[in-house]
GROMACS .gro file of C-alpha atoms in nm:
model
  265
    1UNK     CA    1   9.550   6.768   6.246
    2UNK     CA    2   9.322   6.935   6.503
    3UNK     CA    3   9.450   7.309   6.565
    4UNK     CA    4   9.532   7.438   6.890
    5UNK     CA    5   9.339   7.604   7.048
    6UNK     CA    6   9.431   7.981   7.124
    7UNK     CA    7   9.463   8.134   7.532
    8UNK     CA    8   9.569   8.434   7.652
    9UNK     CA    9   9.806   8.198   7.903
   10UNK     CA   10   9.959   8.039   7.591
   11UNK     CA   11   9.994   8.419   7.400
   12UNK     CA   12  10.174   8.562   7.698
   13UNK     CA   13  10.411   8.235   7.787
   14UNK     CA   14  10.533   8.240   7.378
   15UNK     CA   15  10.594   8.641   7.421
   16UNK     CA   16  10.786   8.617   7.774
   17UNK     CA   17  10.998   8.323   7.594
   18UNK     CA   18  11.062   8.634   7.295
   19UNK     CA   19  10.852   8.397   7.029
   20UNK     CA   20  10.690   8.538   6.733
   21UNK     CA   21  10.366   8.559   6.754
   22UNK     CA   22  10.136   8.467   6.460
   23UNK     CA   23   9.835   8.650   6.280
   24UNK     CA   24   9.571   8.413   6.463
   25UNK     CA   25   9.757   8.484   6.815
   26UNK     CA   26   9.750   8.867   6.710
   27UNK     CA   27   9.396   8.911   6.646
   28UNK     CA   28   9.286   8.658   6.982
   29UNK     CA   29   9.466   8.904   7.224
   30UNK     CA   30   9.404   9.218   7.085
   31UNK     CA   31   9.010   9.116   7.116
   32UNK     CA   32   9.096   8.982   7.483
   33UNK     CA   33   9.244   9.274   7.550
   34UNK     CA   34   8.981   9.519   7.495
   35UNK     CA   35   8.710   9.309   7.615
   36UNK     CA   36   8.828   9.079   7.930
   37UNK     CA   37   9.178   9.064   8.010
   38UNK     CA   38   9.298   9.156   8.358
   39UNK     CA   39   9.523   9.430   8.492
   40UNK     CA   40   9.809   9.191   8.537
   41UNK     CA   41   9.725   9.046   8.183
   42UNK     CA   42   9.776   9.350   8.059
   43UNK     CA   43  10.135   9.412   8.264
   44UNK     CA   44  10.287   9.099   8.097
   45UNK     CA   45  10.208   9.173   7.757
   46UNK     CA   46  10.325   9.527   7.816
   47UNK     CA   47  10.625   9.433   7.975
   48UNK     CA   48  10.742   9.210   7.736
   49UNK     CA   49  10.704   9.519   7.444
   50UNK     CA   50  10.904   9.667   7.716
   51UNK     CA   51  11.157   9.379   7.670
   52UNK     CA   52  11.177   9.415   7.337
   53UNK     CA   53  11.183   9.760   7.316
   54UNK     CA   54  11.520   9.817   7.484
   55UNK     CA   55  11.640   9.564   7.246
   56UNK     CA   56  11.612   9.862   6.950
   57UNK     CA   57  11.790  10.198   6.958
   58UNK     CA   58  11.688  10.463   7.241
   59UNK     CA   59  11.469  10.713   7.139
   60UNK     CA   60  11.571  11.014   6.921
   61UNK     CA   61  11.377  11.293   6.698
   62UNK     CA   62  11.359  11.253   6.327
   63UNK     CA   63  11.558  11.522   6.233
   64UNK     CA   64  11.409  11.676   5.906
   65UNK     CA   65  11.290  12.020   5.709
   66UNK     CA   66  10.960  11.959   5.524
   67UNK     CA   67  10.975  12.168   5.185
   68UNK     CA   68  10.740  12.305   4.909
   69UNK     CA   69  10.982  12.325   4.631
   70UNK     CA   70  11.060  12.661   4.441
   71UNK     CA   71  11.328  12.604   4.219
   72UNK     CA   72  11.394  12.985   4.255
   73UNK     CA   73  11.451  12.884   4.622
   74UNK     CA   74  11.669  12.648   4.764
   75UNK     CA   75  11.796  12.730   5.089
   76UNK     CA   76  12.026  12.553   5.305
   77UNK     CA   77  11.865  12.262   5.470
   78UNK     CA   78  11.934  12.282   5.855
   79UNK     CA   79  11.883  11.912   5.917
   80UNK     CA   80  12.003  11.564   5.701
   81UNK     CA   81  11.700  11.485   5.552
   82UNK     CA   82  11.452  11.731   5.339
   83UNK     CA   83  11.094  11.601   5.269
   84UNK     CA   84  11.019  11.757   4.928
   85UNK     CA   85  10.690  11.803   4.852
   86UNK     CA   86  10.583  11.826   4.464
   87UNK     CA   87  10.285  11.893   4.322
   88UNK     CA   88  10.087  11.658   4.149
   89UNK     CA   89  10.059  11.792   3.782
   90UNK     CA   90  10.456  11.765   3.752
   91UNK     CA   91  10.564  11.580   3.494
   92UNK     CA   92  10.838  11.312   3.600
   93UNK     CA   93  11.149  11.506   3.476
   94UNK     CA   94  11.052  11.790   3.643
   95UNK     CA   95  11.033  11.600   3.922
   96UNK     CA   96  11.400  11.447   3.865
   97UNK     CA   97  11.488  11.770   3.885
   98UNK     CA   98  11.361  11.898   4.161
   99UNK     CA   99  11.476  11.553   4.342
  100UNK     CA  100  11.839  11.616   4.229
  101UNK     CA  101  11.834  12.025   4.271
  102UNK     CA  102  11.759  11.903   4.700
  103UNK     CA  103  12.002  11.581   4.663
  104UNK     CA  104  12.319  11.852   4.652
  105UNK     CA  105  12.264  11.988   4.959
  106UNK     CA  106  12.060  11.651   5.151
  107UNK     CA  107  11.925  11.301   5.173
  108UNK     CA  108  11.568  11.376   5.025
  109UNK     CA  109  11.261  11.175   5.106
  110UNK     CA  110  10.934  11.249   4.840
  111UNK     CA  111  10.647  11.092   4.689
  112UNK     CA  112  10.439  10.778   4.763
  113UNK     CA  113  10.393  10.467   4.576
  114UNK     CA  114  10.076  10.602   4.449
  115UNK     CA  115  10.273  10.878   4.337
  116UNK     CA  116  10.525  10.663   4.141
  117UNK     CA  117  10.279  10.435   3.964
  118UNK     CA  118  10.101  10.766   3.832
  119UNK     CA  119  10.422  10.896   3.704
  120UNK     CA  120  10.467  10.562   3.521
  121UNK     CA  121  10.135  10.582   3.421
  122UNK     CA  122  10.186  10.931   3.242
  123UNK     CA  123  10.485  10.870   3.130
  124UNK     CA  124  10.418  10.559   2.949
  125UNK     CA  125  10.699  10.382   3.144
  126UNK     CA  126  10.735  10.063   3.350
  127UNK     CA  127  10.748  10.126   3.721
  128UNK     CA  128  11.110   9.950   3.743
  129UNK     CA  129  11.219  10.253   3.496
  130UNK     CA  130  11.087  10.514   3.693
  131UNK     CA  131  11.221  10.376   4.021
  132UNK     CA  132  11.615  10.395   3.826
  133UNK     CA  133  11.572  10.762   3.770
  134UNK     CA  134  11.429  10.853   4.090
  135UNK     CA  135  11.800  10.686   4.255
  136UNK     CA  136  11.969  10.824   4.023
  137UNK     CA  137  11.825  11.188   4.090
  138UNK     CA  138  11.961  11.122   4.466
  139UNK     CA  139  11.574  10.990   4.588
  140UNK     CA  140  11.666  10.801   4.886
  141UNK     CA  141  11.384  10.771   5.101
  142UNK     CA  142  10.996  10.737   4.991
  143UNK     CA  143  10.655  10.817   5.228
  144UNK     CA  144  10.527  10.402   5.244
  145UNK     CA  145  10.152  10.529   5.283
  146UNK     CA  146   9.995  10.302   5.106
  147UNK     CA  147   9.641  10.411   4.993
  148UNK     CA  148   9.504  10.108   4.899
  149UNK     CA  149   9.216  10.012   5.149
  150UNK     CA  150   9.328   9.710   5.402
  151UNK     CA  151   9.119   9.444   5.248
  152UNK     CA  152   9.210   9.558   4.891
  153UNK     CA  153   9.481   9.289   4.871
  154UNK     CA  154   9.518   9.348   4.460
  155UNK     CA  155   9.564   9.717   4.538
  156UNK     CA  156   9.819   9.688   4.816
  157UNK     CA  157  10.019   9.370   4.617
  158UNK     CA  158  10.066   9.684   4.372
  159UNK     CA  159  10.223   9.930   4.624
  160UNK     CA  160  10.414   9.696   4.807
  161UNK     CA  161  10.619   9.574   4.443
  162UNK     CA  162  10.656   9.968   4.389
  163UNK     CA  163  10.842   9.954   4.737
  164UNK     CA  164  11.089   9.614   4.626
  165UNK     CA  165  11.123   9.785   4.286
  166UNK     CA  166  11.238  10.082   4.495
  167UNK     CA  167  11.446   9.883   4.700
  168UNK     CA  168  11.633   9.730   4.419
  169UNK     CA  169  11.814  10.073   4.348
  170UNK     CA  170  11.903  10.146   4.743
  171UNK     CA  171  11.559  10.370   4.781
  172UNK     CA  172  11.413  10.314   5.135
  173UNK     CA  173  11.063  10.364   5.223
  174UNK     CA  174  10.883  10.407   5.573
  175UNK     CA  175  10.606  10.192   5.637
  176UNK     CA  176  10.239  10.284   5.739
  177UNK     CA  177  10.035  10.125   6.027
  178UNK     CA  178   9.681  10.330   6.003
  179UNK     CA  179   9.558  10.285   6.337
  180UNK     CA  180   9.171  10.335   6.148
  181UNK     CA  181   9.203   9.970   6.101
  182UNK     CA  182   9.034   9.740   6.271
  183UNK     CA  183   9.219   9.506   6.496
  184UNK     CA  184   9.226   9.240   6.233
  185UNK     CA  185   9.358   9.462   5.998
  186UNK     CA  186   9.661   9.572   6.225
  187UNK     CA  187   9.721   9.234   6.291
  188UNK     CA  188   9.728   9.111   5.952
  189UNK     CA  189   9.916   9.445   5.789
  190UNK     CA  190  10.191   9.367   6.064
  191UNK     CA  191  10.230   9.079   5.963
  192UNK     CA  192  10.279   9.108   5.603
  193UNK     CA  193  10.482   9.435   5.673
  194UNK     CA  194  10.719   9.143   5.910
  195UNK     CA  195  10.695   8.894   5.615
  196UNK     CA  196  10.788   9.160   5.333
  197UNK     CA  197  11.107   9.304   5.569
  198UNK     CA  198  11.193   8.951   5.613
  199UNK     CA  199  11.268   8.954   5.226
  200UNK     CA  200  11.317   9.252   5.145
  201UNK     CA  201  11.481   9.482   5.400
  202UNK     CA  202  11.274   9.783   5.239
  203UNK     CA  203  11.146   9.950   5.530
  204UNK     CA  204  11.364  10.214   5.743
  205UNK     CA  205  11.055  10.243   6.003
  206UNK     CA  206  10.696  10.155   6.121
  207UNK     CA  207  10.458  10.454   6.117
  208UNK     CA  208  10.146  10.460   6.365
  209UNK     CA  209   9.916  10.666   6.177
  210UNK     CA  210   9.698  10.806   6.438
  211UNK     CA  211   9.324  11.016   6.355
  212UNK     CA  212   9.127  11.213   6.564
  213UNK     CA  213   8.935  10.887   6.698
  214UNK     CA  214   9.240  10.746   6.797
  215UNK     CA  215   9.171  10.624   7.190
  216UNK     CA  216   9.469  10.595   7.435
  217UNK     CA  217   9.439  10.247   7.509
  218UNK     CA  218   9.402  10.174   7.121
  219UNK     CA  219   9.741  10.343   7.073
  220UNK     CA  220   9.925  10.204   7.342
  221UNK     CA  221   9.749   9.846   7.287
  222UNK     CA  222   9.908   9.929   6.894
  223UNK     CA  223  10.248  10.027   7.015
  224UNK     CA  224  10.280   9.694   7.203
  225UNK     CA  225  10.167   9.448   6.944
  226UNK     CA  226  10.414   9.598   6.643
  227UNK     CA  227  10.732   9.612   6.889
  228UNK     CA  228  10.645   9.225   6.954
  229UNK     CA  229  10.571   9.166   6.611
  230UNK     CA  230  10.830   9.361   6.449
  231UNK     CA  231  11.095   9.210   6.571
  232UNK     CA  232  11.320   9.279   6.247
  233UNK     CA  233  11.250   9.629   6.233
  234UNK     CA  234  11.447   9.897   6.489
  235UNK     CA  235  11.235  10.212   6.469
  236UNK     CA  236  10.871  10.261   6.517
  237UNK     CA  237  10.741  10.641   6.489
  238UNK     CA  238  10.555  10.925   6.575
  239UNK     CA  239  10.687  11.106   6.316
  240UNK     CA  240  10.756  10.991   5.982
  241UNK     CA  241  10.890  11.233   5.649
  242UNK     CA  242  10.573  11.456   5.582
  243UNK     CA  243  10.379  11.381   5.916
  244UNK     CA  244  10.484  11.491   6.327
  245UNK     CA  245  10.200  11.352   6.545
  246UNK     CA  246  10.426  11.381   6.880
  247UNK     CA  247  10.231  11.698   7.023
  248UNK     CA  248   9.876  11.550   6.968
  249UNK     CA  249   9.955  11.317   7.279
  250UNK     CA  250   9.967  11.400   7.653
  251UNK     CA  251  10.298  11.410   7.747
  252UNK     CA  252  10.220  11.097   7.998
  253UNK     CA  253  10.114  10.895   7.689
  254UNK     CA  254  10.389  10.953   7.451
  255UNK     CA  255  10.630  10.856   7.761
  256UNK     CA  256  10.449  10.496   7.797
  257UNK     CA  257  10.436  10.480   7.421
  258UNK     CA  258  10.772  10.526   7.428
  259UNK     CA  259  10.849  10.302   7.686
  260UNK     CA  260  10.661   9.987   7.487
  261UNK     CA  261  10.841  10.034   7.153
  262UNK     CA  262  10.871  10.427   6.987
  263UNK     CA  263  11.166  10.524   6.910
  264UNK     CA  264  11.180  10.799   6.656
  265UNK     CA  265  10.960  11.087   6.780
   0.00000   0.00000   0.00000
């Protein structure tokens, strides 16, 4: 069967009907786009993020306190959700215990699936064990930054069964789009991060990870292409549990990124 062959008209008819579109589609316009797409081009595939966008809740700040824990210090948190930083050398039950010494007094977001698969590492236990008695210290959200380079598929396999093992016991994790990838890479992370969701319903957000090198257009080109291809996820951020990236970003460009698709800033 001969494939079709890909257009930008074809791209933008499937998004202004609200179709998915695929990995193949994905990677063909974002190359269009920075290379030879016109201004009004552009305007339909913005407008129908737009579309989509005011689909998903209106935008709101991620209200959160971002700890160093002292066990000789625990104040009262100010806001629902305390991001509790640990150090590295802790030993897993010292960790339960710092988990459950926040849970009393808030939700608590911590660690990173790198994080959990060394503390079943050093602990001699399987992953599944670990993820039990991090829910049942009161974990309930975990920082999805998954540090397994995009073309490492064996590596990120690995961190995304930490997240489903997570999952399993009601922990929720946000999910990580490094805008350092290349536009193939987006593409194809989006889509397994749509595929996985699908399943699993793990995710609570999509996080643009921006740098230093991170160009306007590349962010608002980014913005666009995960509110159309997230279609089963409400929230894409600016902010996630241990990062805020709002006030790197012009106050004209967080407005249009808001516009096509963030909603937790």
């Amino acid at each position: 069967m001969t494939k079709e062959k890909l257009s930008v008209e074809k791209i933008l008819e499937k998004l202004d009907k609200g179709e998915r579109i695929g990995i193949d589609e994905g990677i063909f316009f974002l190359r269009q786009a920075k290379k030879l797409l016109g201004k009004s081009e552009l305007e339909r595939f913005f407008s129908a993020a737009k579309a989509q966008a005011k689909k998903n809740p209106p935008p709101a700040p991620l209200r959160i306190e971002r700890w160093q824990y002292d066990a000789n210090n625990i104040p009262e948190p100010a806001a629902p959700i305390v991001f509790l930083q640990v150090e590295n050398a802790l030993p897993l039950n010292d960790v339960l215990q710092a988990i459950c010494a926040v849970a009393a007094k808030a939700k608590v977001a911590a660690l990173t699936p790198t994080d959990v698969l060394r503390l079943a590492t050093n602990e001699k236990l399987k992953v599944l064990t670990v993820a039990q008695r991090l829910a049942e210290a009161g974990l309930s959200y975990i920082e999805g930054k998954f540090d397994a380079k995009a073309d490492d598929t064996l590596a990120m396999d690995e961190q995304f069964s930490v997240v489903m093992m997570l999952q399993r016991f009601g922990i929720k994790a946000s999910a990580w789009l490094p805008l350092s990838f290349d536009d193939e890479e987006k593409v194809r992370h989006l889509a397994r991060l749509r595929e996985f969701h699908d399943r699993t319903q793990a995710f609570d957000f999509l996080f643009l990870f921006c740098t230093n090198k991170t160009s306007e257009k590349d962010l608002l080109l980014t913005t666009a292409l995960a509110r159309l291809m997230l279609d089963n996820l409400k929230r894409i951020a600016l902010a996630t549990y241990s990062e805020h990236q709002t006030k790197m970003l012009p106050a004209e460009v967080l407005q249009e990124c808001i516009a096509l698709g963030v909603n937790q800033v």
